[in-house]
Amino acid sequence: FIERFNRTYREAVLDRYLFRNIQEIQNITDHWLKHYNEERPHKALNNQTPIYYSQSLNKNYSI
């Protein structure tokens, strides 16, 4: 799992930008993570976003 995440991050962020400073890396990474977790469907999650999938699990397994 982590290998796939690292590859996706490298392709989507690290290979596409020439960063000027650490703050720029942080800002772009924060924006990308929001997209990755809240907007981008994932095949492994039945084409749901991780946030939606997580919320559906919490509803199904609440005590």
mmCIF file with all atom_site columns, C-alpha atoms in Angstrom, residues 33-58:
data_model
loop_
_atom_site.group_PDB
_atom_site.id
_atom_site.type_symbol
_atom_site.label_atom_id
_atom_site.label_alt_id
_atom_site.label_comp_id
_atom_site.label_asym_id
_atom_site.label_entity_id
_atom_site.label_seq_id
_atom_site.pdbx_PDB_ins_code
_atom_site.Cartn_x
_atom_site.Cartn_y
_atom_site.Cartn_z
_atom_site.occupancy
_atom_site.B_iso_or_equiv
_atom_site.pdbx_formal_charge
_atom_site.auth_seq_id
_atom_site.auth_comp_id
_atom_site.auth_asym_id
_atom_site.auth_atom_id
_atom_site.pdbx_PDB_model_num
ATOM 1  C CA . LEU A 1 33 ? -3.372  15.332 0.044  1.00 0.00 ? 33 LEU A CA 1
ATOM 2  C CA . LYS A 1 34 ? -6.767  17.002 0.301  1.00 0.00 ? 34 LYS A CA 1
ATOM 3  C CA . HIS A 1 35 ? -7.468  16.070 -3.313 1.00 0.00 ? 35 HIS A CA 1
ATOM 4  C CA . TYR A 1 36 ? -6.121  12.523 -2.819 1.00 0.00 ? 36 TYR A CA 1
ATOM 5  C CA . ASN A 1 37 ? -8.221  11.845 0.283  1.00 0.00 ? 37 ASN A CA 1
ATOM 6  C CA . GLU A 1 38 ? -11.394 13.826 -0.388 1.00 0.00 ? 38 GLU A CA 1
ATOM 7  C CA . GLU A 1 39 ? -11.900 14.140 -4.148 1.00 0.00 ? 39 GLU A CA 1
ATOM 8  C CA . ARG A 1 40 ? -10.002 11.428 -6.033 1.00 0.00 ? 40 ARG A CA 1
ATOM 9  C CA . PRO A 1 41 ? -11.794 8.068  -6.383 1.00 0.00 ? 41 PRO A CA 1
ATOM 10 C CA . HIS A 1 42 ? -9.661  5.000  -5.633 1.00 0.00 ? 42 HIS A CA 1
ATOM 11 C CA . LYS A 1 43 ? -10.140 1.746  -7.507 1.00 0.00 ? 43 LYS A CA 1
ATOM 12 C CA . ALA A 1 44 ? -9.209  -0.291 -4.427 1.00 0.00 ? 44 ALA A CA 1
ATOM 13 C CA . LEU A 1 45 ? -12.064 1.390  -2.532 1.00 0.00 ? 45 LEU A CA 1
ATOM 14 C CA . ASN A 1 46 ? -14.689 0.579  -5.156 1.00 0.00 ? 46 ASN A CA 1
ATOM 15 C CA . ASN A 1 47 ? -14.161 3.983  -6.809 1.00 0.00 ? 47 ASN A CA 1
ATOM 16 C CA . GLN A 1 48 ? -14.916 5.875  -3.611 1.00 0.00 ? 48 GLN A CA 1
ATOM 17 C CA . THR A 1 49 ? -12.777 8.556  -2.035 1.00 0.00 ? 49 THR A CA 1
ATOM 18 C CA . PRO A 1 50 ? -10.902 7.512  1.110  1.00 0.00 ? 50 PRO A CA 1
ATOM 19 C CA . ILE A 1 51 ? -12.869 9.981  3.233  1.00 0.00 ? 51 ILE A CA 1
ATOM 20 C CA . TYR A 1 52 ? -16.207 8.682  1.936  1.00 0.00 ? 52 TYR A CA 1
ATOM 21 C CA . TYR A 1 53 ? -15.101 5.073  2.362  1.00 0.00 ? 53 TYR A CA 1
ATOM 22 C CA . SER A 1 54 ? -13.933 5.747  5.914  1.00 0.00 ? 54 SER A CA 1
ATOM 23 C CA . GLN A 1 55 ? -17.201 7.439  6.816  1.00 0.00 ? 55 GLN A CA 1
ATOM 24 C CA . SER A 1 56 ? -19.207 4.540  5.406  1.00 0.00 ? 56 SER A CA 1
ATOM 25 C CA . LEU A 1 57 ? -17.164 2.086  7.495  1.00 0.00 ? 57 LEU A CA 1
ATOM 26 C CA . ASN A 1 58 ? -17.759 4.152  10.611 1.00 0.00 ? 58 ASN A CA 1
#
